[in-house]
Amino acid sequence: MDLDFRNNQFELFQDWTKNDTKKKFVTELEKQAAEEKKNLPIILSTGDLRERWQMKNRQSVHNYTKRNDFPKPVLEFSNGRTKLYLESEVSIFEINHPWILTPESRKNYADWILKNVINE
């Protein structure tokens, strides 16, 4: 069905009663929305990353998201204050930086850096 909003303006938005045009449009839009939902990617906020990586403060997540090799946000809103990242790109980052995943792995990495890089 072709959703012609322009030619159905009155029936859709100025007629306050339920009518056949509204029913048809709503049915078609519900089908379209269901189809679109099937194709949505998984996106993560910085809050999701903080939980995923078991970090206690937001600054730690912020430090990682500002790195040059961290994926760029796929969506920003609230005037850029809220950034959303594609989960698959975050997974690539995690594969390349496995120490980020848990507090224990971050501590082990810091100990390794101290032993092998700083004290050498």
Short mmCIF file of N, CA and C in Angstrom, two decimals:
data_model
loop_
_atom_site.label_atom_id
_atom_site.label_comp_id
_atom_site.label_asym_id
_atom_site.label_seq_id
_atom_site.Cartn_x
_atom_site.Cartn_y
_atom_site.Cartn_z
N MET A 1 0.85 -1.19 0.00
CA MET A 1 0.00 0.00 0.00
C MET A 1 0.88 1.23 0.00
N ASP A 2 0.54 2.17 -0.84
CA ASP A 2 1.26 3.44 -0.90
C ASP A 2 0.70 4.37 0.17
N LEU A 3 1.55 4.80 1.10
CA LEU A 3 1.10 5.68 2.16
C LEU A 3 1.18 7.13 1.69
N ASP A 4 0.11 7.59 1.12
CA ASP A 4 0.06 8.94 0.57
C ASP A 4 -0.53 9.89 1.63
N PHE A 5 0.35 10.43 2.46
CA PHE A 5 -0.09 11.31 3.53
C PHE A 5 -0.69 12.60 2.99
N ARG A 6 -0.15 13.11 1.92
CA ARG A 6 -0.59 14.39 1.39
C ARG A 6 -2.06 14.34 0.95
N ASN A 7 -2.41 13.32 0.18
CA ASN A 7 -3.78 13.24 -0.33
C ASN A 7 -4.78 12.72 0.70
N ASN A 8 -4.29 12.25 1.83
CA ASN A 8 -5.17 11.77 2.89
C ASN A 8 -5.06 12.62 4.15
N GLN A 9 -4.62 13.83 3.99
CA GLN A 9 -4.38 14.75 5.11
C GLN A 9 -5.62 14.91 6.00
N PHE A 10 -6.75 15.15 5.39
CA PHE A 10 -7.95 15.39 6.18
C PHE A 10 -8.34 14.14 6.98
N GLU A 11 -8.42 12.98 6.30
CA GLU A 11 -8.86 11.76 6.97
C GLU A 11 -7.91 11.35 8.10
N LEU A 12 -6.63 11.64 7.93
CA LEU A 12 -5.65 11.22 8.93
C LEU A 12 -5.51 12.19 10.10
N PHE A 13 -5.50 13.47 9.83
CA PHE A 13 -5.11 14.42 10.87
C PHE A 13 -6.17 15.44 11.26
N GLN A 14 -7.19 15.58 10.46
CA GLN A 14 -8.21 16.57 10.81
C GLN A 14 -9.54 15.93 11.20
N ASP A 15 -9.77 14.72 10.77
CA ASP A 15 -10.94 13.96 11.19
C ASP A 15 -10.59 13.25 12.48
N TRP A 16 -11.23 13.63 13.56
CA TRP A 16 -10.87 13.10 14.87
C TRP A 16 -11.54 11.76 15.18
N THR A 17 -12.34 11.28 14.28
CA THR A 17 -13.00 10.00 14.49
C THR A 17 -12.18 8.89 13.86
N LYS A 18 -12.45 7.67 14.29
CA LYS A 18 -11.80 6.53 13.66
C LYS A 18 -12.44 6.33 12.30
N ASN A 19 -11.59 6.12 11.29
CA ASN A 19 -12.12 5.90 9.95
C ASN A 19 -11.29 4.84 9.24
N ASP A 20 -11.76 4.42 8.08
CA ASP A 20 -11.07 3.36 7.35
C ASP A 20 -9.67 3.75 6.91
N THR A 21 -9.46 5.01 6.54
CA THR A 21 -8.13 5.48 6.12
C THR A 21 -7.14 5.35 7.26
N LYS A 22 -7.54 5.77 8.46
CA LYS A 22 -6.66 5.66 9.63
C LYS A 22 -6.33 4.20 9.92
N LYS A 23 -7.32 3.34 9.84
CA LYS A 23 -7.11 1.91 10.11
C LYS A 23 -6.11 1.33 9.12
N LYS A 24 -6.26 1.67 7.84
CA LYS A 24 -5.35 1.15 6.81
C LYS A 24 -3.93 1.66 7.03
N PHE A 25 -3.81 2.95 7.31
CA PHE A 25 -2.48 3.53 7.52
C PHE A 25 -1.80 2.92 8.75
N VAL A 26 -2.56 2.79 9.84
CA VAL A 26 -1.99 2.24 11.06
C VAL A 26 -1.56 0.80 10.85
N THR A 27 -2.37 0.02 10.19
CA THR A 27 -2.02 -1.38 9.92
C THR A 27 -0.75 -1.46 9.09
N GLU A 28 -0.66 -0.65 8.05
CA GLU A 28 0.52 -0.67 7.18
C GLU A 28 1.77 -0.18 7.93
N LEU A 29 1.61 0.87 8.72
CA LEU A 29 2.76 1.39 9.47
C LEU A 29 3.22 0.41 10.55
N GLU A 30 2.30 -0.32 11.16
CA GLU A 30 2.69 -1.34 12.13
C GLU A 30 3.49 -2.46 11.47
N LYS A 31 3.10 -2.86 10.28
CA LYS A 31 3.86 -3.88 9.53
C LYS A 31 5.26 -3.35 9.21
N GLN A 32 5.30 -2.11 8.75
CA GLN A 32 6.58 -1.49 8.38
C GLN A 32 7.48 -1.38 9.61
N ALA A 33 6.93 -0.97 10.76
CA ALA A 33 7.73 -0.84 11.98
C ALA A 33 8.27 -2.20 12.42
N ALA A 34 7.45 -3.24 12.34
CA ALA A 34 7.89 -4.58 12.73
C ALA A 34 9.04 -5.04 11.83
N GLU A 35 8.96 -4.76 10.55
CA GLU A 35 10.02 -5.14 9.60
C GLU A 35 11.30 -4.35 9.89
N GLU A 36 11.16 -3.07 10.19
CA GLU A 36 12.33 -2.24 10.49
C GLU A 36 13.02 -2.71 11.76
N LYS A 37 12.24 -3.12 12.77
CA LYS A 37 12.82 -3.57 14.04
C LYS A 37 13.67 -4.82 13.85
N LYS A 38 13.33 -5.65 12.89
CA LYS A 38 14.10 -6.87 12.63
C LYS A 38 15.51 -6.54 12.16
N ASN A 39 15.70 -5.38 11.54
CA ASN A 39 16.99 -5.03 10.94
C ASN A 39 17.79 -4.03 11.75
N LEU A 40 17.34 -3.71 12.96
CA LEU A 40 18.07 -2.74 13.77
C LEU A 40 19.36 -3.35 14.31
N PRO A 41 20.46 -2.62 14.25
CA PRO A 41 21.70 -3.13 14.84
C PRO A 41 21.66 -2.94 16.36
N ILE A 42 22.53 -3.66 17.05
CA ILE A 42 22.65 -3.48 18.50
C ILE A 42 23.60 -2.31 18.72
N ILE A 43 23.13 -1.33 19.47
CA ILE A 43 23.96 -0.16 19.76
C ILE A 43 24.13 -0.04 21.27
N LEU A 44 25.27 0.51 21.67
CA LEU A 44 25.62 0.60 23.09
C LEU A 44 25.92 2.04 23.47
N SER A 45 25.43 2.44 24.62
CA SER A 45 25.75 3.76 25.17
C SER A 45 27.00 3.63 26.04
N THR A 46 27.51 4.75 26.52
CA THR A 46 28.66 4.68 27.41
C THR A 46 28.26 3.99 28.72
N GLY A 47 27.01 4.12 29.14
CA GLY A 47 26.53 3.40 30.32
C GLY A 47 26.55 1.90 30.10
N ASP A 48 26.18 1.49 28.90
CA ASP A 48 26.24 0.06 28.56
C ASP A 48 27.69 -0.43 28.58
N LEU A 49 28.60 0.38 28.06
CA LEU A 49 30.02 0.00 28.05
C LEU A 49 30.55 -0.11 29.47
N ARG A 50 30.15 0.82 30.31
CA ARG A 50 30.59 0.80 31.71
C ARG A 50 30.15 -0.49 32.40
N GLU A 51 28.92 -0.90 32.15
CA GLU A 51 28.42 -2.14 32.72
C GLU A 51 29.11 -3.36 32.10
N ARG A 52 29.27 -3.32 30.80
CA ARG A 52 29.88 -4.43 30.06
C ARG A 52 31.32 -4.68 30.52
N TRP A 53 32.04 -3.58 30.79
CA TRP A 53 33.44 -3.69 31.18
C TRP A 53 33.64 -3.66 32.70
N GLN A 54 32.56 -3.62 33.44
CA GLN A 54 32.61 -3.62 34.91
C GLN A 54 33.48 -2.50 35.45
N MET A 55 33.27 -1.29 34.94
CA MET A 55 34.03 -0.13 35.39
C MET A 55 33.22 0.63 36.43
N LYS A 56 33.90 1.15 37.44
CA LYS A 56 33.19 1.82 38.52
C LYS A 56 32.87 3.28 38.22
N ASN A 57 33.65 3.91 37.37
CA ASN A 57 33.36 5.32 37.10
C ASN A 57 33.27 5.62 35.61
N ARG A 58 32.55 6.67 35.31
CA ARG A 58 32.31 7.06 33.92
C ARG A 58 33.58 7.55 33.23
N GLN A 59 34.47 8.14 33.99
CA GLN A 59 35.69 8.69 33.41
C GLN A 59 36.54 7.61 32.74
N SER A 60 36.57 6.43 33.32
CA SER A 60 37.35 5.34 32.73
C SER A 60 36.82 4.99 31.34
N VAL A 61 35.50 4.91 31.21
CA VAL A 61 34.89 4.62 29.91
C VAL A 61 35.19 5.77 28.96
N HIS A 62 35.04 6.98 29.44
CA HIS A 62 35.31 8.16 28.61
C HIS A 62 36.74 8.13 28.06
N ASN A 63 37.70 7.74 28.90
CA ASN A 63 39.09 7.69 28.46
C ASN A 63 39.27 6.72 27.30
N TYR A 64 38.59 5.58 27.36
CA TYR A 64 38.69 4.61 26.26
C TYR A 64 37.97 5.10 25.01
N THR A 65 36.80 5.70 25.16
CA THR A 65 36.05 6.14 23.98
C THR A 65 36.73 7.31 23.27
N LYS A 66 37.64 7.99 23.93
CA LYS A 66 38.35 9.11 23.31
C LYS A 66 39.62 8.67 22.58
N ARG A 67 39.98 7.42 22.70
CA ARG A 67 41.17 6.91 22.02
C ARG A 67 40.97 6.96 20.50
N ASN A 68 42.06 7.16 19.78
CA ASN A 68 41.99 7.21 18.31
C ASN A 68 41.54 5.89 17.69
N ASP A 69 41.86 4.77 18.36
CA ASP A 69 41.50 3.48 17.79
C ASP A 69 40.14 2.96 18.27
N PHE A 70 39.44 3.75 19.07
CA PHE A 70 38.09 3.35 19.49
C PHE A 70 37.10 3.73 18.38
N PRO A 71 36.10 2.89 18.13
CA PRO A 71 35.15 3.20 17.04
C PRO A 71 34.44 4.54 17.25
N LYS A 72 34.16 5.20 16.17
CA LYS A 72 33.42 6.45 16.22
C LYS A 72 31.95 6.14 16.51
N PRO A 73 31.25 7.04 17.19
CA PRO A 73 29.83 6.79 17.45
C PRO A 73 29.04 6.73 16.14
N VAL A 74 28.03 5.86 16.11
CA VAL A 74 27.17 5.78 14.94
C VAL A 74 26.00 6.73 15.06
N LEU A 75 25.77 7.22 16.28
CA LEU A 75 24.66 8.14 16.52
C LEU A 75 24.98 9.00 17.73
N GLU A 76 24.65 10.27 17.63
CA GLU A 76 24.80 11.19 18.76
C GLU A 76 23.50 11.96 18.91
N PHE A 77 23.09 12.18 20.16
CA PHE A 77 21.94 13.04 20.38
C PHE A 77 22.15 13.82 21.67
N SER A 78 21.19 14.63 22.06
CA SER A 78 21.32 15.55 23.19
C SER A 78 22.52 16.47 22.98
N ASN A 79 22.58 17.04 21.78
CA ASN A 79 23.67 17.95 21.42
C ASN A 79 25.05 17.32 21.58
N GLY A 80 25.15 16.04 21.23
CA GLY A 80 26.42 15.34 21.27
C GLY A 80 26.81 14.78 22.61
N ARG A 81 25.98 14.99 23.63
CA ARG A 81 26.32 14.48 24.97
C ARG A 81 26.11 12.98 25.09
N THR A 82 25.20 12.43 24.30
CA THR A 82 24.94 11.00 24.34
C THR A 82 25.40 10.38 23.03
N LYS A 83 26.34 9.47 23.13
CA LYS A 83 26.91 8.82 21.95
C LYS A 83 26.55 7.35 21.99
N LEU A 84 26.26 6.79 20.82
CA LEU A 84 25.92 5.38 20.71
C LEU A 84 26.89 4.70 19.75
N TYR A 85 27.33 3.51 20.14
CA TYR A 85 28.35 2.78 19.39
C TYR A 85 27.78 1.45 18.90
N LEU A 86 28.21 1.04 17.73
CA LEU A 86 27.79 -0.23 17.16
C LEU A 86 28.46 -1.37 17.93
N GLU A 87 27.68 -2.32 18.42
CA GLU A 87 28.23 -3.41 19.23
C GLU A 87 29.30 -4.20 18.50
N SER A 88 29.12 -4.44 17.22
CA SER A 88 30.11 -5.22 16.48
C SER A 88 31.46 -4.49 16.42
N GLU A 89 31.44 -3.17 16.30
CA GLU A 89 32.70 -2.42 16.29
C GLU A 89 33.34 -2.41 17.68
N VAL A 90 32.51 -2.35 18.72
CA VAL A 90 33.04 -2.42 20.10
C VAL A 90 33.67 -3.79 20.32
N SER A 91 33.06 -4.84 19.80
CA SER A 91 33.62 -6.19 19.94
C SER A 91 34.98 -6.29 19.28
N ILE A 92 35.15 -5.66 18.13
CA ILE A 92 36.46 -5.63 17.46
C ILE A 92 37.49 -4.96 18.36
N PHE A 93 37.11 -3.84 18.96
CA PHE A 93 38.01 -3.13 19.88
C PHE A 93 38.37 -4.03 21.05
N GLU A 94 37.39 -4.75 21.58
CA GLU A 94 37.65 -5.63 22.72
C GLU A 94 38.59 -6.78 22.35
N ILE A 95 38.46 -7.30 21.15
CA ILE A 95 39.35 -8.36 20.69
C ILE A 95 40.79 -7.85 20.61
N ASN A 96 40.95 -6.62 20.15
CA ASN A 96 42.28 -6.03 20.03
C ASN A 96 42.83 -5.50 21.35
N HIS A 97 41.95 -5.32 22.34
CA HIS A 97 42.35 -4.81 23.66
C HIS A 97 41.67 -5.65 24.74
N PRO A 98 42.02 -6.94 24.86
CA PRO A 98 41.29 -7.84 25.75
C PRO A 98 41.38 -7.48 27.23
N TRP A 99 42.35 -6.71 27.62
CA TRP A 99 42.52 -6.34 29.03
C TRP A 99 41.41 -5.41 29.51
N ILE A 100 40.64 -4.84 28.61
CA ILE A 100 39.59 -3.90 28.99
C ILE A 100 38.37 -4.58 29.62
N LEU A 101 38.21 -5.87 29.39
CA LEU A 101 36.95 -6.57 29.68
C LEU A 101 36.58 -6.68 31.16
N THR A 102 37.54 -6.85 32.04
CA THR A 102 37.22 -7.05 33.46
C THR A 102 38.21 -6.28 34.33
N PRO A 103 37.85 -6.02 35.57
CA PRO A 103 38.80 -5.36 36.48
C PRO A 103 40.07 -6.20 36.68
N GLU A 104 39.91 -7.53 36.72
CA GLU A 104 41.08 -8.40 36.91
C GLU A 104 42.02 -8.32 35.70
N SER A 105 41.46 -8.33 34.51
CA SER A 105 42.32 -8.27 33.32
C SER A 105 43.00 -6.90 33.22
N ARG A 106 42.32 -5.84 33.64
CA ARG A 106 42.96 -4.51 33.63
C ARG A 106 44.11 -4.45 34.63
N LYS A 107 43.91 -5.06 35.81
CA LYS A 107 44.98 -5.08 36.80
C LYS A 107 46.16 -5.91 36.32
N ASN A 108 45.87 -7.08 35.74
CA ASN A 108 46.95 -7.93 35.21
C ASN A 108 47.73 -7.20 34.12
N TYR A 109 47.03 -6.46 33.29
CA TYR A 109 47.70 -5.71 32.22
C TYR A 109 48.58 -4.61 32.83
N ALA A 110 48.05 -3.90 33.82
CA ALA A 110 48.84 -2.85 34.47
C ALA A 110 50.08 -3.44 35.13
N ASP A 111 49.93 -4.60 35.77
CA ASP A 111 51.08 -5.27 36.38
C ASP A 111 52.10 -5.68 35.32
N TRP A 112 51.62 -6.18 34.19
CA TRP A 112 52.51 -6.59 33.10
C TRP A 112 53.27 -5.38 32.55
N ILE A 113 52.57 -4.26 32.37
CA ILE A 113 53.22 -3.02 31.90
C ILE A 113 54.30 -2.59 32.89
N LEU A 114 53.96 -2.61 34.16
CA LEU A 114 54.95 -2.24 35.19
C LEU A 114 56.17 -3.13 35.14
N LYS A 115 55.97 -4.42 35.02
CA LYS A 115 57.07 -5.38 35.04
C LYS A 115 57.89 -5.34 33.75
N ASN A 116 57.23 -5.32 32.61
CA ASN A 116 57.91 -5.49 31.33
C ASN A 116 58.25 -4.20 30.59
N VAL A 117 57.62 -3.13 30.93
CA VAL A 117 57.87 -1.90 30.21
C VAL A 117 58.53 -0.86 31.10
N ILE A 118 57.96 -0.59 32.24
CA ILE A 118 58.46 0.47 33.10
C ILE A 118 59.74 0.05 33.83
N ASN A 119 59.73 -1.13 34.42
CA ASN A 119 60.89 -1.58 35.20
C ASN A 119 62.02 -2.15 34.35
N GLU A 120 61.84 -2.23 33.08
CA GLU A 120 62.87 -2.83 32.24
C GLU A 120 64.00 -1.88 31.96
#
